mmCIF file of C-alpha atoms in Angstrom:
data_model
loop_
_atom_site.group_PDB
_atom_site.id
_atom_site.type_symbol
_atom_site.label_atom_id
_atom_site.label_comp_id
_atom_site.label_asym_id
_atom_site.label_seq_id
_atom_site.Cartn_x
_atom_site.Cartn_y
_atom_site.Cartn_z
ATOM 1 C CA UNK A 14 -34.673 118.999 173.086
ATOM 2 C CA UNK A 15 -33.007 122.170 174.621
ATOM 3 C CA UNK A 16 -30.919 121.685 177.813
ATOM 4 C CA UNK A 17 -29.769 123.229 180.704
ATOM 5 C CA UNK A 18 -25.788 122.767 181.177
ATOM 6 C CA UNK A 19 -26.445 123.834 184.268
ATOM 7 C CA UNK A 20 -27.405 120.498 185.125
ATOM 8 C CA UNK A 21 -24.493 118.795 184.067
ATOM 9 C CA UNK A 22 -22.665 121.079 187.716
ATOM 10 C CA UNK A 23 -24.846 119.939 190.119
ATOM 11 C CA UNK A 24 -24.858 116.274 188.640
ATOM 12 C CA UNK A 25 -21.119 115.950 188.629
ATOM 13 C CA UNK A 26 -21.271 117.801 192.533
ATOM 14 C CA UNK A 27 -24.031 115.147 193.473
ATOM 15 C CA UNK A 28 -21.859 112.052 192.289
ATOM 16 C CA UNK A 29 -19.061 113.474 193.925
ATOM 17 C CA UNK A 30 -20.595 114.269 197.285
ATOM 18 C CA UNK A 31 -23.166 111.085 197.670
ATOM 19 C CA UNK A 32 -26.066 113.850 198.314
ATOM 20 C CA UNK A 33 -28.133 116.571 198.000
ATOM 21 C CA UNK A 34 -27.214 117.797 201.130
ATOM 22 C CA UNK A 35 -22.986 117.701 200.470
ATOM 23 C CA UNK A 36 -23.779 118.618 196.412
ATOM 24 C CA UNK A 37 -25.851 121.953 198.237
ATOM 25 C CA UNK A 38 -23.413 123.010 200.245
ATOM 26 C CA UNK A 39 -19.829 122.378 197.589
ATOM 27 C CA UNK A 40 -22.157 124.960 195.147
ATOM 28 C CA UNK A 41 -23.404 127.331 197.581
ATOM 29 C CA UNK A 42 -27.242 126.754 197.039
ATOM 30 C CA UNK A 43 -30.000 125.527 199.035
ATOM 31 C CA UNK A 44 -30.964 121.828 199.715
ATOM 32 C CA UNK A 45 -34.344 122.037 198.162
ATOM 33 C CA UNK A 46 -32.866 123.987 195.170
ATOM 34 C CA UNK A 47 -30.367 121.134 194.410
ATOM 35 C CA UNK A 48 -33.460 118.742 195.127
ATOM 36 C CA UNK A 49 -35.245 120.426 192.898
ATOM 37 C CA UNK A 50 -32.534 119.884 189.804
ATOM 38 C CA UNK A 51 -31.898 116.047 190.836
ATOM 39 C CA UNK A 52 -35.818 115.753 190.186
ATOM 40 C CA UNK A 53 -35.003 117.600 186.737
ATOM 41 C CA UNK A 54 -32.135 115.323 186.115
ATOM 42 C CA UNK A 55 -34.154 111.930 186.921
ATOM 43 C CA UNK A 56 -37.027 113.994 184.527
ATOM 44 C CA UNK A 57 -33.972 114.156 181.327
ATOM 45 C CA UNK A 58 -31.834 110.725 182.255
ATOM 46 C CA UNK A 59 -35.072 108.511 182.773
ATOM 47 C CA UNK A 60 -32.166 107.356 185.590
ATOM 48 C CA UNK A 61 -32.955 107.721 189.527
ATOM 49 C CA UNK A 62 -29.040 108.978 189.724
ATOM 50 C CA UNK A 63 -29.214 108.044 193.496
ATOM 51 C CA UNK A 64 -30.912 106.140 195.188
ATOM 52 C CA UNK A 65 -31.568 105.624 199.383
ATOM 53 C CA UNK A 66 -29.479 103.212 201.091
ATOM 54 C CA UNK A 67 -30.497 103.008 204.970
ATOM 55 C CA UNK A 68 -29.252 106.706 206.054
ATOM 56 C CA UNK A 69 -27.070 107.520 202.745
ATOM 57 C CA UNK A 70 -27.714 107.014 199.278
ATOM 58 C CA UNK A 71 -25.898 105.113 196.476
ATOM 59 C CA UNK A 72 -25.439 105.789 192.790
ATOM 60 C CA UNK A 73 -27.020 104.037 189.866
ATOM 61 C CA UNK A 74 -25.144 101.890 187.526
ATOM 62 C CA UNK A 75 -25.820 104.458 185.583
ATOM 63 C CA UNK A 76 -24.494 107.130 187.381
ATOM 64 C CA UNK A 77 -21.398 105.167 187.878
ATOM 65 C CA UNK A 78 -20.766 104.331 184.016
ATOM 66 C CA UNK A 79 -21.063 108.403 183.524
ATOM 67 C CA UNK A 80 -19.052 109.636 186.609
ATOM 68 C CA UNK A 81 -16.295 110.433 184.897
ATOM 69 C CA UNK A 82 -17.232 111.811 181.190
ATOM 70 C CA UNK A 83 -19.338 114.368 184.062
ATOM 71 C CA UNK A 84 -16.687 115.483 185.665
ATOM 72 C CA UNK A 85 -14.510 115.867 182.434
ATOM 73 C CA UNK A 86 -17.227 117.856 180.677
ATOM 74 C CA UNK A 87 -16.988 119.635 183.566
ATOM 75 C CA UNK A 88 -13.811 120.475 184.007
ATOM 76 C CA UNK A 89 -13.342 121.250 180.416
ATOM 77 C CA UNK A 90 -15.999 123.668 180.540
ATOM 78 C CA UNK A 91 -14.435 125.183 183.248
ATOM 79 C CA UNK A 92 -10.859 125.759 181.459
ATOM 80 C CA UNK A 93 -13.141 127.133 178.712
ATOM 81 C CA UNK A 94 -14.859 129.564 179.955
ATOM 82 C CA UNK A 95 -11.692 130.733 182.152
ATOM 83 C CA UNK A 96 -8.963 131.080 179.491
ATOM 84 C CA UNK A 97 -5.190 130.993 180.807
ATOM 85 C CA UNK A 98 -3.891 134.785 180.736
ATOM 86 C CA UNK A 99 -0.358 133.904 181.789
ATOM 87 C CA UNK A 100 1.903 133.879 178.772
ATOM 88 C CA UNK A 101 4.414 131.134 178.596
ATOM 89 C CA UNK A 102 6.888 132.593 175.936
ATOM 90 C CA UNK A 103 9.258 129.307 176.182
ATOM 91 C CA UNK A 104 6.323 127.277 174.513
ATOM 92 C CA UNK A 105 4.373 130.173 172.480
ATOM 93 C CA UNK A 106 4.471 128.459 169.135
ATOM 94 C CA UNK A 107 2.427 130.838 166.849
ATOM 95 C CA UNK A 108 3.222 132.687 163.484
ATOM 96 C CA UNK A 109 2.241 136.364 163.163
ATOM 97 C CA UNK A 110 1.787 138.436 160.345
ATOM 98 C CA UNK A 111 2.783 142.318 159.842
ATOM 99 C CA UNK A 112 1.761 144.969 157.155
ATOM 100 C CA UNK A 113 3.914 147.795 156.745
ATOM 101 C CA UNK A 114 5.632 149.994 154.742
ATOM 102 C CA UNK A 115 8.966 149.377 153.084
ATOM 103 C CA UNK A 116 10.852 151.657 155.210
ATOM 104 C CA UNK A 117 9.567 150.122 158.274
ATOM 105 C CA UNK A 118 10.029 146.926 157.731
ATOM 106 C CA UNK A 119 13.726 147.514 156.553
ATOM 107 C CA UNK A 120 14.559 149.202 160.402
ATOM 108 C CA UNK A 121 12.017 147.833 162.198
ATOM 109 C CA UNK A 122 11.884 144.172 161.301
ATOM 110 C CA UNK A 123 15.133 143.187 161.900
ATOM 111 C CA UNK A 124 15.284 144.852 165.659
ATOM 112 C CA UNK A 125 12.136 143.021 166.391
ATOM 113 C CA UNK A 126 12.908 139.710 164.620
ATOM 114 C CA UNK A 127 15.987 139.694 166.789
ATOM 115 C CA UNK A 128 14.223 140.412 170.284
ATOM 116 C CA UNK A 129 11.399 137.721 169.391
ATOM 117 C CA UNK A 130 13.869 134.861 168.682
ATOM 118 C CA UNK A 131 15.955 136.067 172.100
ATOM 119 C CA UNK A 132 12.719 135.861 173.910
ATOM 120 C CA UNK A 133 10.098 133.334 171.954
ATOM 121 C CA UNK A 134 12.125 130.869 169.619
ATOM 122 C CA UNK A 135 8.795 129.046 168.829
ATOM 123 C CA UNK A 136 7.354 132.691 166.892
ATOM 124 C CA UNK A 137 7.514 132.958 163.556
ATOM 125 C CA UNK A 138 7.221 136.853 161.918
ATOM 126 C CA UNK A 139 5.385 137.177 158.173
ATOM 127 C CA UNK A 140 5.961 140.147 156.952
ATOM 128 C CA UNK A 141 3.808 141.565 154.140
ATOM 129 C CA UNK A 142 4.111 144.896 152.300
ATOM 130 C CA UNK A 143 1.762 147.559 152.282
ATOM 131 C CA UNK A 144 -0.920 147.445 149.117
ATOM 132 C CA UNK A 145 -1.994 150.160 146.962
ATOM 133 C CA UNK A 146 -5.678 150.052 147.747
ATOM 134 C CA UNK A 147 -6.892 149.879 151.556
ATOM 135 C CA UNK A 148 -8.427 146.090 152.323
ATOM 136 C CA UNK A 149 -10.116 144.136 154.897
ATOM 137 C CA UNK A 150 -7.112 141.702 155.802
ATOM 138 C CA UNK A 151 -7.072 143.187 159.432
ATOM 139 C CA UNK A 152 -10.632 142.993 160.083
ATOM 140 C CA UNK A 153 -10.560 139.007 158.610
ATOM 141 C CA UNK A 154 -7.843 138.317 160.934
ATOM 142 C CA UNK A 155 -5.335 137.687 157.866
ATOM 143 C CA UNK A 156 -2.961 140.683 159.171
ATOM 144 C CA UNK A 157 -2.431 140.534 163.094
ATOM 145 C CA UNK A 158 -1.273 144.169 163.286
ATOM 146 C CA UNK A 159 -0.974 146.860 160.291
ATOM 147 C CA UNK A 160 2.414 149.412 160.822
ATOM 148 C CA UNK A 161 2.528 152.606 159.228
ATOM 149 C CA UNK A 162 1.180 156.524 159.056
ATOM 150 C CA UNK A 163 -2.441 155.569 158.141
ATOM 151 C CA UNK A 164 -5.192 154.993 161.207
ATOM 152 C CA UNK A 165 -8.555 153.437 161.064
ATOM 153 C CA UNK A 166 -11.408 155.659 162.103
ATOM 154 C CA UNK A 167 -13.978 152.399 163.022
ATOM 155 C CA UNK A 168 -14.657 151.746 166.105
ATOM 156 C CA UNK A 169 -13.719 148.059 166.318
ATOM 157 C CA UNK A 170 -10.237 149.005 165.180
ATOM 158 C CA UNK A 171 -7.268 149.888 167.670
ATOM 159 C CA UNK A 172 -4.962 152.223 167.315
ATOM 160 C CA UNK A 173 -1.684 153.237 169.099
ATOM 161 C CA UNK A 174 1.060 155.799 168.300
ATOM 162 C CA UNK A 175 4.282 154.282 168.541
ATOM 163 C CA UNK A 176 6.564 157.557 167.968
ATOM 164 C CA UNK A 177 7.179 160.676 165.584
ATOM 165 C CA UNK A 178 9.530 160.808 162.587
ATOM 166 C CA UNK A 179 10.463 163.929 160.971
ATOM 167 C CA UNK A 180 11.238 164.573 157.744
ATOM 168 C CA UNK A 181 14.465 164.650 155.588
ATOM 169 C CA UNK A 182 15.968 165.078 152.252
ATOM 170 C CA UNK A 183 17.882 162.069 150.742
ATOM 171 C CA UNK A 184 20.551 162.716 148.119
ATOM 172 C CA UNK A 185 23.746 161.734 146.583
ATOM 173 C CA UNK A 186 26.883 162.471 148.622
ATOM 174 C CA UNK A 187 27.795 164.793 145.656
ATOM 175 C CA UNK A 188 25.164 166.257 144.732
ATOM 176 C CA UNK A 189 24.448 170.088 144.216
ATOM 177 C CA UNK A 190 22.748 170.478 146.840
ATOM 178 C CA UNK A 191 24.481 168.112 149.552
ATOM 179 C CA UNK A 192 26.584 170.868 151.184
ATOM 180 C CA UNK A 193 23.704 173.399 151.977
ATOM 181 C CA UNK A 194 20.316 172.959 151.313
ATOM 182 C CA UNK A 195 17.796 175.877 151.118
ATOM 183 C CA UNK A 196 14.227 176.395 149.941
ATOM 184 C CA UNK A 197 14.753 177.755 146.404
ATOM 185 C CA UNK A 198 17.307 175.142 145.988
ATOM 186 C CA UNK A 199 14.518 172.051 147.152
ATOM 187 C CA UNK A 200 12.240 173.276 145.260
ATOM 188 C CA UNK A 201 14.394 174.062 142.078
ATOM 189 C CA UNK A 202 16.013 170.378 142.050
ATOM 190 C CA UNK A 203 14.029 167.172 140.161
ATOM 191 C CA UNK A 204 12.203 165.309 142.788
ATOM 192 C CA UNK A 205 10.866 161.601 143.682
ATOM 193 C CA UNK A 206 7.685 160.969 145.432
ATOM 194 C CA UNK A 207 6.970 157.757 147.343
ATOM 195 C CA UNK A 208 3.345 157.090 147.132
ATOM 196 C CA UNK A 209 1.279 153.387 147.522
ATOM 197 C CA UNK A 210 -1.233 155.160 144.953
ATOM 198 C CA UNK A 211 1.525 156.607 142.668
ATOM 199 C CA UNK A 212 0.255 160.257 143.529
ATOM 200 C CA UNK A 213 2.513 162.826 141.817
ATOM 201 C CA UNK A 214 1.765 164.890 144.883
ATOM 202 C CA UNK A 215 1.650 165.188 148.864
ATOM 203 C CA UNK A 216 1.236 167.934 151.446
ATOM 204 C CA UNK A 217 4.330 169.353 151.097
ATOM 205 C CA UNK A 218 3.765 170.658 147.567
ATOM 206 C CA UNK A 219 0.937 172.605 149.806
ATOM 207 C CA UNK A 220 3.755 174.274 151.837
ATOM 208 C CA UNK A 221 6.211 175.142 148.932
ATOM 209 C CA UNK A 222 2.826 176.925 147.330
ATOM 210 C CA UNK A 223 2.279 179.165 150.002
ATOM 211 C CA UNK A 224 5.540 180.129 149.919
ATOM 212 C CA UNK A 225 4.964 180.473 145.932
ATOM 213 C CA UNK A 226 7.345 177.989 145.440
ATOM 214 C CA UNK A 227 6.598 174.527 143.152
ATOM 215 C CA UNK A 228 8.849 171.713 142.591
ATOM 216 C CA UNK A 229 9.202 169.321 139.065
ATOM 217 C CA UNK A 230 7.886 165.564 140.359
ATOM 218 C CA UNK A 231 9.610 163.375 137.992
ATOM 219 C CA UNK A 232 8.456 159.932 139.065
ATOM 220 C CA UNK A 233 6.060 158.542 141.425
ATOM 221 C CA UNK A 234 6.916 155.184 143.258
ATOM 222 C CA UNK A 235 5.439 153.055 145.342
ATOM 223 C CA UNK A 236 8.805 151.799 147.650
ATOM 224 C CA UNK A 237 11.268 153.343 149.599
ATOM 225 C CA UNK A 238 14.394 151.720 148.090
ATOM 226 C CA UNK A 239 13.169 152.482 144.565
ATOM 227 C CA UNK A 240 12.384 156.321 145.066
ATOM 228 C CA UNK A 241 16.433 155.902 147.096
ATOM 229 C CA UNK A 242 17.894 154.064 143.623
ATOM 230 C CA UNK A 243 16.774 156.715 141.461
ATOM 231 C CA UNK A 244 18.205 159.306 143.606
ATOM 232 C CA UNK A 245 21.474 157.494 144.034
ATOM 233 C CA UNK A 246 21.863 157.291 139.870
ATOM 234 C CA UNK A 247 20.553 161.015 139.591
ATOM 235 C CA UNK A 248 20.337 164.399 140.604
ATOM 236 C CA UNK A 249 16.770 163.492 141.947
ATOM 237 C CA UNK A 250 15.615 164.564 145.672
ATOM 238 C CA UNK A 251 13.668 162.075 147.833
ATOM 239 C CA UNK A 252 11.620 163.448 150.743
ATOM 240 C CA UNK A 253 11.619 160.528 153.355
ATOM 241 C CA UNK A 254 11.116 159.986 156.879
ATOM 242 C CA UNK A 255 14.892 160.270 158.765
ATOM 243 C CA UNK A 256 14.683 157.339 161.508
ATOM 244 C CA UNK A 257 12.733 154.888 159.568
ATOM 245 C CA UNK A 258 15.024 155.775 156.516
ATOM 246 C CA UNK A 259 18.315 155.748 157.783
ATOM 247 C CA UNK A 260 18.984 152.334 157.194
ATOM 248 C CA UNK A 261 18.263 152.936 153.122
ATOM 249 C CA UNK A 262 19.647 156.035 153.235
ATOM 250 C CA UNK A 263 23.264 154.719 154.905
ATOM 251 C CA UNK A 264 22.428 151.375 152.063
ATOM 252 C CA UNK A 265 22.224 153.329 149.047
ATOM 253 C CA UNK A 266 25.710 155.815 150.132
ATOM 254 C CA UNK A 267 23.015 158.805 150.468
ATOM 255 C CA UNK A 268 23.197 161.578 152.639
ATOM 256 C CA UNK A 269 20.409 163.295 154.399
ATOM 257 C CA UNK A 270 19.821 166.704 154.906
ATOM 258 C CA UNK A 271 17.458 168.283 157.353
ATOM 259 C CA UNK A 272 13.975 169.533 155.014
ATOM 260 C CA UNK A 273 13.764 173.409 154.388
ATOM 261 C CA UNK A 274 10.349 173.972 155.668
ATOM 262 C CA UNK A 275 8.054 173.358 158.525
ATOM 263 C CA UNK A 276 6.297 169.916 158.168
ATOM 264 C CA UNK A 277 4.919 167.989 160.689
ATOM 265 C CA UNK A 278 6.382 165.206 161.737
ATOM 266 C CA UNK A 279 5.230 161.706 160.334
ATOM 267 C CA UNK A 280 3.368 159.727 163.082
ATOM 268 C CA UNK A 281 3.852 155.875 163.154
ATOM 269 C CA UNK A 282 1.059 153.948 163.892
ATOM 270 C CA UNK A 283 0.284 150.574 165.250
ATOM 271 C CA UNK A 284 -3.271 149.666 164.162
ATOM 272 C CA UNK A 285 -5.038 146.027 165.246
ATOM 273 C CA UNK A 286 -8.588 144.575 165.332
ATOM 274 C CA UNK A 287 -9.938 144.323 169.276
ATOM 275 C CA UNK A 288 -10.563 141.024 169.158
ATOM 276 C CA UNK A 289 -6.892 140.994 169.970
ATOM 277 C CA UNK A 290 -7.398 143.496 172.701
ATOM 278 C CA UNK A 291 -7.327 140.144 175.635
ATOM 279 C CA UNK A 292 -4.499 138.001 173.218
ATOM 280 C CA UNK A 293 -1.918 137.743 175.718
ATOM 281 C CA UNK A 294 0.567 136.533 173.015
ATOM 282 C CA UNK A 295 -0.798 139.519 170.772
ATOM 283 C CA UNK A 296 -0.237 142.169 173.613
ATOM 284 C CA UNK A 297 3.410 140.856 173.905
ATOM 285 C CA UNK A 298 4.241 141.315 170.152
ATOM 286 C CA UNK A 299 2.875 144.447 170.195
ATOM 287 C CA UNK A 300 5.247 145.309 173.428
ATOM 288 C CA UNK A 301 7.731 143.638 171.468
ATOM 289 C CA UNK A 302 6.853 146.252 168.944
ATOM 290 C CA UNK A 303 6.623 149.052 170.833
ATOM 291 C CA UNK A 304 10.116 148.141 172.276
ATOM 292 C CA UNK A 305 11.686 147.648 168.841
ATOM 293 C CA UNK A 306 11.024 151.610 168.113
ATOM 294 C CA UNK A 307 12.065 152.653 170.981
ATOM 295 C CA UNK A 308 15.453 150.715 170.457
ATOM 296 C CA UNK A 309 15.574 152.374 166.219
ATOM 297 C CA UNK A 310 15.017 156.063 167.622
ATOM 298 C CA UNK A 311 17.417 155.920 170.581
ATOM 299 C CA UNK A 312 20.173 155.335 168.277
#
């Protein structure tokens, strides 16, 4: 049997108020229409509800023994259907999880893990590395936001650039190169190439070649840190990004000089599904976020 919830409103106003009348008027309707739906409820219950007493009328036993599961079903639907949107960060107790690349978790993570635990003691951060092939963990809900360069083009993605971060050239503090750095001399040195996909390329071999210019790619790696080692134990270049970087850079007693050619600027991204768009707790880690940059590229 299919029914109408609707009825469980006016049954829970009509045991509170005593009548059709006082049930009418606390829901804004007509007499006859609330009439109409005590006849329906009799119809479903096989129960009068209420019954004439002189000039007033009187609940069932019925009606008495389900007063209260009413008004709790009720009530419950209400809070349901009318979510709380006030965030109370003393008692948020909730674990979220970001993707990102190497480099940003190793400036980013620790400026944000600090403001959370100053603001929301009960939030616990999982952070998870970028993988080499794209997946659906952000659509499943397994990833709450993803951190990086890349940007979903489908519409039930979100998407939100968090800040610019140009380009540099990582090196030993003795190398070659370290006390000026020109074209011919980048492209003449053995170089490094971060890349997820281990691609021996990326757009700025496109720039050296239309200045006729092509540099020797000795290694492809996927991290940050490992691309920084090799350089550190080499003559080897590393193109990197100079805010997000600094902190591997400064770890691995590198120096960074300022790249040769134009290049735009790498964007970083904050990508998350919109079912989060309403999350109250998900909008504040993504201020919290937002915040965190701003804090790494003020410095």
């Amino acid at each position: 049997m299919q029914l109408d919830l609707n009825l469980l409103t006016v049954l829970d106003a009509l045991l509170e108020e005593g009548s059709v009348m006082g049930a009418a008027r606390r829901l804004h309707l007509s007499s006859p229409a609330v009439s109409r739906t005590l006849g329906r409820l009799r119809a479903v219950t096989g129960d009068d509800i209420l019954v004439r007493t002189g000039h007033s009328m009187a609940p069932t036993p019925y009606a008495v023994s389900v007063r209260e599961d009413v008004a709790r079903l009720v009530r419950q639907a209400h809070e349901l259907l009318s979510p709380i949107r006030e965030l109370n960060l003393a008692e948020l107790e909730r674990t979220f999880t970001i993707q990102c690349h190497d480099a940003v978790a190793a400036s980013l993570v620790p400026v944000l893990v600090g403001r959370i635990q100053q603001r929301a003691s009960g939030v616990q951060l999982r952070v998870l590395a970028e993988n080499r092939v794209d997946t659906d963990d952000l659509r499943h809900g397994r990833v709450d936001l993803e951190l990086g360069g890349g940007r979903p083009t489908q519409p039930e993605f979100r998407s939100e650039p968090l800040g610019d971060d140009r380009l540099v050239v990582a090196m030993r503090a003795d190398h070659p190169c370290a006390a000026a750095l020109d074209l011919a001399s980048y492209a003449a040195q053995p170089h490094v190439v971060i890349s997820r996909r281990g691609r021996l390329t990326a757009p700025i071999d496109d720039a050296l070649a239309a200045e006729g210019l092509r540099r020797r790619v000795v290694a492809a790696v996927a991290t940050v840190p490992t691309a920084l080692q090799i350089a550190a134990r080499s003559d080897a270049l590393v193109t990197c990004t100079a805010i997000l970087g600094r902190p591997l850079i400064e770890a691995f007693g590198l120096v960074a000089r300022p790249l040769p050619i134009e290049s735009p600027a790498a964007t970083i991204n904050c990508n998350w599904h919109q079912r989060y768009d309403s999350d109250p707790a998900h909008a504040w880690l993504r201020e919290q976020v937002r915040a965190s940059i701003e804090e790494i590229t003020a410095c």
